[in-house]
mmCIF file of C-alpha atoms and ligand atoms in Angstrom:
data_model
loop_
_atom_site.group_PDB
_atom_site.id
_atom_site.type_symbol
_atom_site.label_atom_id
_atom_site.label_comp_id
_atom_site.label_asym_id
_atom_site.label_seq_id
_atom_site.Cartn_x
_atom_site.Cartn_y
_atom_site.Cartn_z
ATOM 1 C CA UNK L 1 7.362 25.520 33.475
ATOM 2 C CA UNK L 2 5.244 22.581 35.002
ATOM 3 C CA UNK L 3 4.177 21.314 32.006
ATOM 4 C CA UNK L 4 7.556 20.187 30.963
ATOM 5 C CA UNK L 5 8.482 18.111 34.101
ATOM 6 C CA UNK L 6 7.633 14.463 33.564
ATOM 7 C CA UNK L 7 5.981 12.598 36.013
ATOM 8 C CA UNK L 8 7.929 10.616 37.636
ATOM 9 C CA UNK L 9 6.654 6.782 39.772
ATOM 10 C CA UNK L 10 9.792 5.984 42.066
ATOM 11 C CA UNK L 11 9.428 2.196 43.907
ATOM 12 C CA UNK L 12 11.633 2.000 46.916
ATOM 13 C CA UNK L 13 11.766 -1.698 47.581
ATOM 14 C CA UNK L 14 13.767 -1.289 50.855
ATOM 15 C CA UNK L 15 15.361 -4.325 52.153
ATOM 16 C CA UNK L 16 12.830 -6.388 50.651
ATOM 17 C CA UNK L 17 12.974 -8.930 47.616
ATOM 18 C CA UNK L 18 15.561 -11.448 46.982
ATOM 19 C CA UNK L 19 17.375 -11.333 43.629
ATOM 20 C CA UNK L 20 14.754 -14.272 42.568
ATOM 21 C CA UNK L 21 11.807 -12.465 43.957
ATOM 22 C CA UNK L 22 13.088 -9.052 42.747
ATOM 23 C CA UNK L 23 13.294 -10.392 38.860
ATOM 24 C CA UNK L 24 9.732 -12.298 38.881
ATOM 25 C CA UNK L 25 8.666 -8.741 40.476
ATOM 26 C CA UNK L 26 9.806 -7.105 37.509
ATOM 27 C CA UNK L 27 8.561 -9.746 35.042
ATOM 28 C CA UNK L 28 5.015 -9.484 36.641
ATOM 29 C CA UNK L 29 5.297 -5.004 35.979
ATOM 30 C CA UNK L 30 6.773 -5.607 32.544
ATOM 31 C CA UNK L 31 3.525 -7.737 31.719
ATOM 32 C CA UNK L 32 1.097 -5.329 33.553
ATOM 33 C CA UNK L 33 2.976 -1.738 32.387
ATOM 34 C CA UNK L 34 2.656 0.278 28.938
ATOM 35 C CA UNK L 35 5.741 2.226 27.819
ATOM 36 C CA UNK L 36 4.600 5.492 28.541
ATOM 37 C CA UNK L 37 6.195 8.604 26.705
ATOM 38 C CA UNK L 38 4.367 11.191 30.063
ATOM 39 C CA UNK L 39 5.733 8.930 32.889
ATOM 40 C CA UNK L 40 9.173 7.302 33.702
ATOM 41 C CA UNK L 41 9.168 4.512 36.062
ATOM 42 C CA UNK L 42 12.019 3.825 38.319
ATOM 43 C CA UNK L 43 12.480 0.945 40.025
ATOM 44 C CA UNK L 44 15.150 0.574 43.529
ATOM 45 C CA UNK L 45 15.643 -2.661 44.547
ATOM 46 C CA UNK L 46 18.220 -3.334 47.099
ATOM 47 C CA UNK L 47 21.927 -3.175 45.414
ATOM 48 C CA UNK L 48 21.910 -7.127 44.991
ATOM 49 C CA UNK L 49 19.738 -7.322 42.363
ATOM 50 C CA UNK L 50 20.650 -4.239 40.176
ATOM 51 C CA UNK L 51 23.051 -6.442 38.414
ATOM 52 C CA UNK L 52 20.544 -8.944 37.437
ATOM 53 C CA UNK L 53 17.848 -6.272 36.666
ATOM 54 C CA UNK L 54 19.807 -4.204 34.885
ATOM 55 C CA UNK L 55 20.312 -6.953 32.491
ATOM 56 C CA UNK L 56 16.356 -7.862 32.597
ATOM 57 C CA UNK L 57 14.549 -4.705 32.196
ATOM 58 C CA UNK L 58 13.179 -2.662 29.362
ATOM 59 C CA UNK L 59 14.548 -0.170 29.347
ATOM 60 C CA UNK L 60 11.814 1.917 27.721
ATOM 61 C CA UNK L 61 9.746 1.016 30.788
ATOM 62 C CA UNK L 62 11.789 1.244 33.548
ATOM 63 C CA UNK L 63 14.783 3.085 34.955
ATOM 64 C CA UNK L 64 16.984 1.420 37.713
ATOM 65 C CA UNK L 65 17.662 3.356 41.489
ATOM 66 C CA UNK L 66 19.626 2.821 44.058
ATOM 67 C CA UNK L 67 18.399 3.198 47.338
ATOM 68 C CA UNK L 68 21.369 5.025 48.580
ATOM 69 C CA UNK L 69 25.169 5.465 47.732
ATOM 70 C CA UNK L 70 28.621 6.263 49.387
ATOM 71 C CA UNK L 71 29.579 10.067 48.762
ATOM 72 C CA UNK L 72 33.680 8.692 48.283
ATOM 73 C CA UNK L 73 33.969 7.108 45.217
ATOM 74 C CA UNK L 74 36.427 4.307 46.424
ATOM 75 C CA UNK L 75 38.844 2.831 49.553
ATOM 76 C CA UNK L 76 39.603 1.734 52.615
ATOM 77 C CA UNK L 77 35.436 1.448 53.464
ATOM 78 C CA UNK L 78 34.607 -1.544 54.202
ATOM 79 C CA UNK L 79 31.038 -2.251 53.363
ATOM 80 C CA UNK L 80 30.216 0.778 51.347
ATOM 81 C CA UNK L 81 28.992 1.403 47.563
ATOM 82 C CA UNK L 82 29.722 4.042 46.016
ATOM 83 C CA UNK L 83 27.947 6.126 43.330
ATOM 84 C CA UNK L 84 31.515 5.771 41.431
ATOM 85 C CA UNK L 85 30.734 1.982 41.599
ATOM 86 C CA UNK L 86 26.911 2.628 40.969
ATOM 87 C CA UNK L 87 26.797 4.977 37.808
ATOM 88 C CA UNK L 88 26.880 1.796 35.197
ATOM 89 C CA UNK L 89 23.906 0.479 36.510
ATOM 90 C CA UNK L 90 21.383 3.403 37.775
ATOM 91 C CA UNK L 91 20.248 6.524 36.253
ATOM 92 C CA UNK L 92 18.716 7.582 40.176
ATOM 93 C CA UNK L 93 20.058 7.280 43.390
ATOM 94 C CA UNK L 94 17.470 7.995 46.641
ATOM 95 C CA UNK L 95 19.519 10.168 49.072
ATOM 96 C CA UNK L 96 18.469 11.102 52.754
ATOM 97 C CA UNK L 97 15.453 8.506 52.865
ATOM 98 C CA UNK L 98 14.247 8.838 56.393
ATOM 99 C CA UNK L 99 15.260 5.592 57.088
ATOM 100 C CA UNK L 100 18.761 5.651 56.183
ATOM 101 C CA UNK L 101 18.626 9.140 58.624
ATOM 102 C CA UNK L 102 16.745 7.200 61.630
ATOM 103 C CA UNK L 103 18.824 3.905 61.634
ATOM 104 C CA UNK L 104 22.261 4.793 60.207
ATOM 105 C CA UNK L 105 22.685 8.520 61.705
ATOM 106 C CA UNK L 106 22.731 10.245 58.551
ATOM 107 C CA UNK L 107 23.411 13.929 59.082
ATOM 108 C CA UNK L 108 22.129 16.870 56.253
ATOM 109 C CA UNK L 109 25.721 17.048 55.771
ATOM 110 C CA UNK L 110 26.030 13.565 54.551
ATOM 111 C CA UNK L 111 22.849 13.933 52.471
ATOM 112 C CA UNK L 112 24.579 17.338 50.785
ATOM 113 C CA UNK L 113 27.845 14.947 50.122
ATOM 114 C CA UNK L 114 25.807 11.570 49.049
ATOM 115 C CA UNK L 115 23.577 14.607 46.617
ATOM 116 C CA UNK L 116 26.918 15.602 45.478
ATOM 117 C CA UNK L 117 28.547 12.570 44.654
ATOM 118 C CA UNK L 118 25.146 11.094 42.823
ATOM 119 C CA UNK L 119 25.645 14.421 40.466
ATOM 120 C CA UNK L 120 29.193 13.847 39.889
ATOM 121 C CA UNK L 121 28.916 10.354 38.698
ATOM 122 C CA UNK L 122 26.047 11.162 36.452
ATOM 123 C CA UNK L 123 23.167 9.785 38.852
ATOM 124 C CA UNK L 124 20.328 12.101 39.316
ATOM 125 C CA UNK L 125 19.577 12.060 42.985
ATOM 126 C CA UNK L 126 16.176 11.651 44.484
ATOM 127 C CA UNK L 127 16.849 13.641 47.897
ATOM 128 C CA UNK L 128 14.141 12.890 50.931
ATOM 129 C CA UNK L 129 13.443 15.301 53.378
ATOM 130 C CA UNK L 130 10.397 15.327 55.463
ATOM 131 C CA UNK L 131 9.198 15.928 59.341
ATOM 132 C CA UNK L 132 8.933 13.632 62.472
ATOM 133 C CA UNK L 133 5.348 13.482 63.883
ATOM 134 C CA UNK L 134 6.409 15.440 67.163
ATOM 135 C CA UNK L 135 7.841 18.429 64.645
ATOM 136 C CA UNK L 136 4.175 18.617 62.711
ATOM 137 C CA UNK L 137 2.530 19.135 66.075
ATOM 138 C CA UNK L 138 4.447 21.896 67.149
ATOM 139 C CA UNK L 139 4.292 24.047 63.631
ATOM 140 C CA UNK L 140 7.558 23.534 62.938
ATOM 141 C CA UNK L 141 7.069 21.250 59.604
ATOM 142 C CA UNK L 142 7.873 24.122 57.387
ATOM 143 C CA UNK L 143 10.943 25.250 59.189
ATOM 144 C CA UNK L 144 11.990 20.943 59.180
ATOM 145 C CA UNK L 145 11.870 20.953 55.964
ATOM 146 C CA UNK L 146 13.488 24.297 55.120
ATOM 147 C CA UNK L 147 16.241 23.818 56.495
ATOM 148 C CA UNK L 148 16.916 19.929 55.333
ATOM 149 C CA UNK L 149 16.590 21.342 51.882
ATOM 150 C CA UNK L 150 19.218 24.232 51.933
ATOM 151 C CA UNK L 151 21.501 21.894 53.748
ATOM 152 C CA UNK L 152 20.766 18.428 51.734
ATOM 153 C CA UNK L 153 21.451 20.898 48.285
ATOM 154 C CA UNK L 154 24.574 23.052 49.662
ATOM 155 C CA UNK L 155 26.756 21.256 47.593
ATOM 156 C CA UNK L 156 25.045 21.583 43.979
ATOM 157 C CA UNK L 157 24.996 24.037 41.555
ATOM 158 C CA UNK L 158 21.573 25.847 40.145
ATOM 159 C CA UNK L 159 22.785 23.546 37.055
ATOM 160 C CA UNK L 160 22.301 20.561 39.086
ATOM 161 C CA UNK L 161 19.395 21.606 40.411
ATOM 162 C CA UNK L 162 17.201 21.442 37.405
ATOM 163 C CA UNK L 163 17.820 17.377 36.893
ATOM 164 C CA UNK L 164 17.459 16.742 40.488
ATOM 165 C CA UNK L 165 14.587 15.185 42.348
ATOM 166 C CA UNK L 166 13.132 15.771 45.692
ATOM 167 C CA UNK L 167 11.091 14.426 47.575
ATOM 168 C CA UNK L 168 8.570 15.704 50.367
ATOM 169 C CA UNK L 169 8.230 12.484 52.556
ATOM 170 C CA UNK L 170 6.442 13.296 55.800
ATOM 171 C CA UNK L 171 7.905 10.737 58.313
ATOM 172 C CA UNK L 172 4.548 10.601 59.722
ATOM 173 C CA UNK L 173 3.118 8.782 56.823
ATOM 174 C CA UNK L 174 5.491 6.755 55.579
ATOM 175 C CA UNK L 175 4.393 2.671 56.435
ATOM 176 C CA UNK L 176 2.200 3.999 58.850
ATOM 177 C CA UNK L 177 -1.042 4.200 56.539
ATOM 178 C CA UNK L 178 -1.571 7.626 57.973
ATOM 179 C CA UNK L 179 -2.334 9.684 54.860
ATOM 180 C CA UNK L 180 -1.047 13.215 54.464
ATOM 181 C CA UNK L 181 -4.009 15.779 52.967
ATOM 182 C CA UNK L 182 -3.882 16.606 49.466
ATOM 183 C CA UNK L 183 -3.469 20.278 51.393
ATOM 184 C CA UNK L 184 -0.861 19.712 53.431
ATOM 185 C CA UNK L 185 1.522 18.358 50.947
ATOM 186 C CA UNK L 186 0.789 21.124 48.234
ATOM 187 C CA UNK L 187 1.643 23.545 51.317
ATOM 188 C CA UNK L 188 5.170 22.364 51.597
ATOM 189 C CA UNK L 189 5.726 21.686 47.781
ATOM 190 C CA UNK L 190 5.350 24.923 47.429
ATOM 191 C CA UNK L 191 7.605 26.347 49.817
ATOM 192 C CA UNK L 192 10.179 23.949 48.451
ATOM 193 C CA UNK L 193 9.638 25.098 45.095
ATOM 194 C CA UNK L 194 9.803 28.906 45.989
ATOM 195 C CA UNK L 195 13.085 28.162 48.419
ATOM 196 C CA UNK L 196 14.413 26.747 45.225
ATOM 197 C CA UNK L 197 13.695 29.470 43.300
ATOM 198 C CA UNK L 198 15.446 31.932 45.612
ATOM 199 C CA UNK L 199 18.395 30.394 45.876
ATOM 200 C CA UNK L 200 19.199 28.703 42.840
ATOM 201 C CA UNK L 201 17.010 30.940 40.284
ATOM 202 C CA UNK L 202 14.110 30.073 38.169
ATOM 203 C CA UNK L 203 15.648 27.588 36.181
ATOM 204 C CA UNK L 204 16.018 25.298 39.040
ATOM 205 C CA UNK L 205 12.513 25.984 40.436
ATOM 206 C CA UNK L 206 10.768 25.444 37.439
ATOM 207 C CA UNK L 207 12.862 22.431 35.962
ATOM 208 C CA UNK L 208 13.776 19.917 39.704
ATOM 209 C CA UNK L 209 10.798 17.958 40.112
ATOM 210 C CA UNK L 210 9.236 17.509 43.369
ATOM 211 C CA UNK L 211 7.958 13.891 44.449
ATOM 212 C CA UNK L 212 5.669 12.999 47.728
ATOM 213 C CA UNK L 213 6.076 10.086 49.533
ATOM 214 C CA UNK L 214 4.352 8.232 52.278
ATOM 215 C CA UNK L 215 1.756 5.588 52.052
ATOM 216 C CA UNK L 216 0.736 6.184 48.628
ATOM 217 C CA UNK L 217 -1.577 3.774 47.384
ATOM 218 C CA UNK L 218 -3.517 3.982 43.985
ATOM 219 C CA UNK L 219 -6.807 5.100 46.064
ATOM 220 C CA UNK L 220 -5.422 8.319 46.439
ATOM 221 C CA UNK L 221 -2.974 8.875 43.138
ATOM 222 C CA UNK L 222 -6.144 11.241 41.648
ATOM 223 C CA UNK L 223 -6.084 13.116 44.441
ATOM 224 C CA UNK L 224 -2.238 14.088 45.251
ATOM 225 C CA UNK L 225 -2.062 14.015 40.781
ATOM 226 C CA UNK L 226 -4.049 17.227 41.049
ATOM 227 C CA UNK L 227 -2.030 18.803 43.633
ATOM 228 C CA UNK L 228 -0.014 21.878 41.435
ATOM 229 C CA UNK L 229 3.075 21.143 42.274
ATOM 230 C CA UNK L 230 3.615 17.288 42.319
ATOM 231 C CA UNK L 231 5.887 15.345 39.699
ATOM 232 C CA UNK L 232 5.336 12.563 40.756
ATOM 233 C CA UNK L 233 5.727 9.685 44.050
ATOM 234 C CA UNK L 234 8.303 7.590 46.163
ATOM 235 C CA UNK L 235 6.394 4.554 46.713
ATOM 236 C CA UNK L 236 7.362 1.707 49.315
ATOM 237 C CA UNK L 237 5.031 -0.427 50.154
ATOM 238 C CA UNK L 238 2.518 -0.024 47.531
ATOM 239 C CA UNK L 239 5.738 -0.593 44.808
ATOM 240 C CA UNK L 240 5.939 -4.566 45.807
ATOM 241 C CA UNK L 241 2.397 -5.629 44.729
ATOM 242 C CA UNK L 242 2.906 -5.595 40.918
ATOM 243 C CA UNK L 243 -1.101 -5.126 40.948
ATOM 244 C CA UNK L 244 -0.621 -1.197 43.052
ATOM 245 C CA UNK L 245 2.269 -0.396 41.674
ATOM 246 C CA UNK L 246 1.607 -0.798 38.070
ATOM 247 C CA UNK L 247 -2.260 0.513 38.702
ATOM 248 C CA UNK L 248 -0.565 3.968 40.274
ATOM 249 C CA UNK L 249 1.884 3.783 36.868
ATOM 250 C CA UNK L 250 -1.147 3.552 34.614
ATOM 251 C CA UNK L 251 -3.481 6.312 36.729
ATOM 252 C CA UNK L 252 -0.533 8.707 36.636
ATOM 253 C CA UNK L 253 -0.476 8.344 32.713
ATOM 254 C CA UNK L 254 -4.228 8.780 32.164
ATOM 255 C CA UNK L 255 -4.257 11.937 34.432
ATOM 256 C CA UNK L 256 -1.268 13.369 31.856
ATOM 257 C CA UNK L 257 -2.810 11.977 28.681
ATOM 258 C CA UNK L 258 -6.384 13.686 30.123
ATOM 259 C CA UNK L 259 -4.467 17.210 30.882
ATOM 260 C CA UNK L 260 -3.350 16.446 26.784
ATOM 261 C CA UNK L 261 0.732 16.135 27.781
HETATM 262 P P1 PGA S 301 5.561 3.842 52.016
HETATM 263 O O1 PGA S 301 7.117 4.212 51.935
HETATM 264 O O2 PGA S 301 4.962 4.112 50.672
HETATM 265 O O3 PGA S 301 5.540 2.403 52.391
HETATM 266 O O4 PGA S 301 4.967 4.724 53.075
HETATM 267 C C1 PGA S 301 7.548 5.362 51.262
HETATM 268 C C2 PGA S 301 9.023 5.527 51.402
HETATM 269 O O5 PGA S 301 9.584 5.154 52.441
HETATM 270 O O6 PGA S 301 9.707 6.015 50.490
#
């Protein structure tokens, strides 16, 4: 049932932040954040400074993420890290971001393998699916995201399923400052809740909590927080101002302490 999901405040740092930057970052959250018992914060800096944060953060604030991971858990691949490799340091691991599909070719099939590996090595994965611009205007951003979902979870059990994250990130809005309607995201959270539910039973549909991303800001928090079937946001851009990010933290907590969770 809804009201046991926890919200959940993802910040996808993407290839910003030094290791420096990244620590006075957290420092300036830490200052600005309560430890809330209704939200859990996760913070995904790039895999330099997961060391060094991992070392810095409360941990009753804030959870660590990795922004992606290698499905093979070691060898010849030269470059790679692998969730293997990764599971000391993270409790979440984003898998499928749009990005990592656009510039680096990632197939479903490599999101259903990275999904797979993240559960295997103890990560929860946050798993991104979402439709191009082009796709929306031709009606096909329920099919889109359909099929990314069955594919991106063919390798997890209904077990799985009910610790696993995903989230509805309309390419459309992410960095672009277009803003998805309050509408149009409950539309698809709800088919990927009842696809869930078909496939992998009710446990998994009412437990995996569903996260939108794409320019969220802490203007519209309220709004998308009283959309039925949101857990919670993948924030980029808004996540590196300490001021925004914490601000959506804090507005997601009031909204559950006002709904008496
Ligand atoms: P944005 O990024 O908030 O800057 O749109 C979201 C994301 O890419 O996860």
């Amino acid at each position: 049932m809804a009201q046991n999901r926890k919200k959940l405040i993802a910040g996808n740092w993407k290839l910003h932040m030094s290791v420096h930057q990244a620590s006075v970052l957290v420092h300036r959250l830490d200052e600005h954040t309560g430890a809330y018992k209704d939200v859990e914060t996760v913070i995904c800096p790039t895999f330099l400074a997961l060391n060094p944060l991992h070392k810095e953060i409360d941990r009753k604030k804030f959870k660590l993420g990795a922004q992606n991971l290698y499905f093979k858990d070691e060898g010849a691949y030269t470059g790679e890290v692998s969730a293997f490799l990764l599971k000391d340091l993270v409790d979440y691991g984003i898998v499928g971001h749009s990005e990592r599909r656009k510039h680096f070719d990632e197939t479903d099939k490599d999101v259903a393998k990275k999904a797979a590996a993240a559960v295997r090595n103890e990560i929860t994965p946050i798993v991104c699916i979402g439709e191009k611009q082009s796709q929306r205007q031709d009606g096909f951003t329920k099919t889109v995201v359909h099929d990314q979902l069955v594919a991106g979870l063919n390798l997890v059990t209904d077990r799985d399923i009910e610790t696993m994250v995903v989230a509805y990130e309309p390419l459309w809005a992410i960095g672009s400052g277009d803003i998805a309607k309050p509408e149009d995201i409950e539309e698809v959270l709800k088919l990927i809740r009842k696809t869930i539910r078909q496939l992998y039973g009710d446990k998994a549909a009412d437990n995996v909590r569903l996260l939108y991303g794409g320019s969220v800001t802490p203007e519209f928090v309220q709004d998308y927080l009283n959309i039925a079937e949101i857990d919670g946001f993948l924030v980029g851009g808004a996540s590196l101002n300490w001021q925004q990010f914490s601000e959506i933290i804090k507005l997601t907590h009031e909204f559950e302490s006002k709904s008496g969770k």
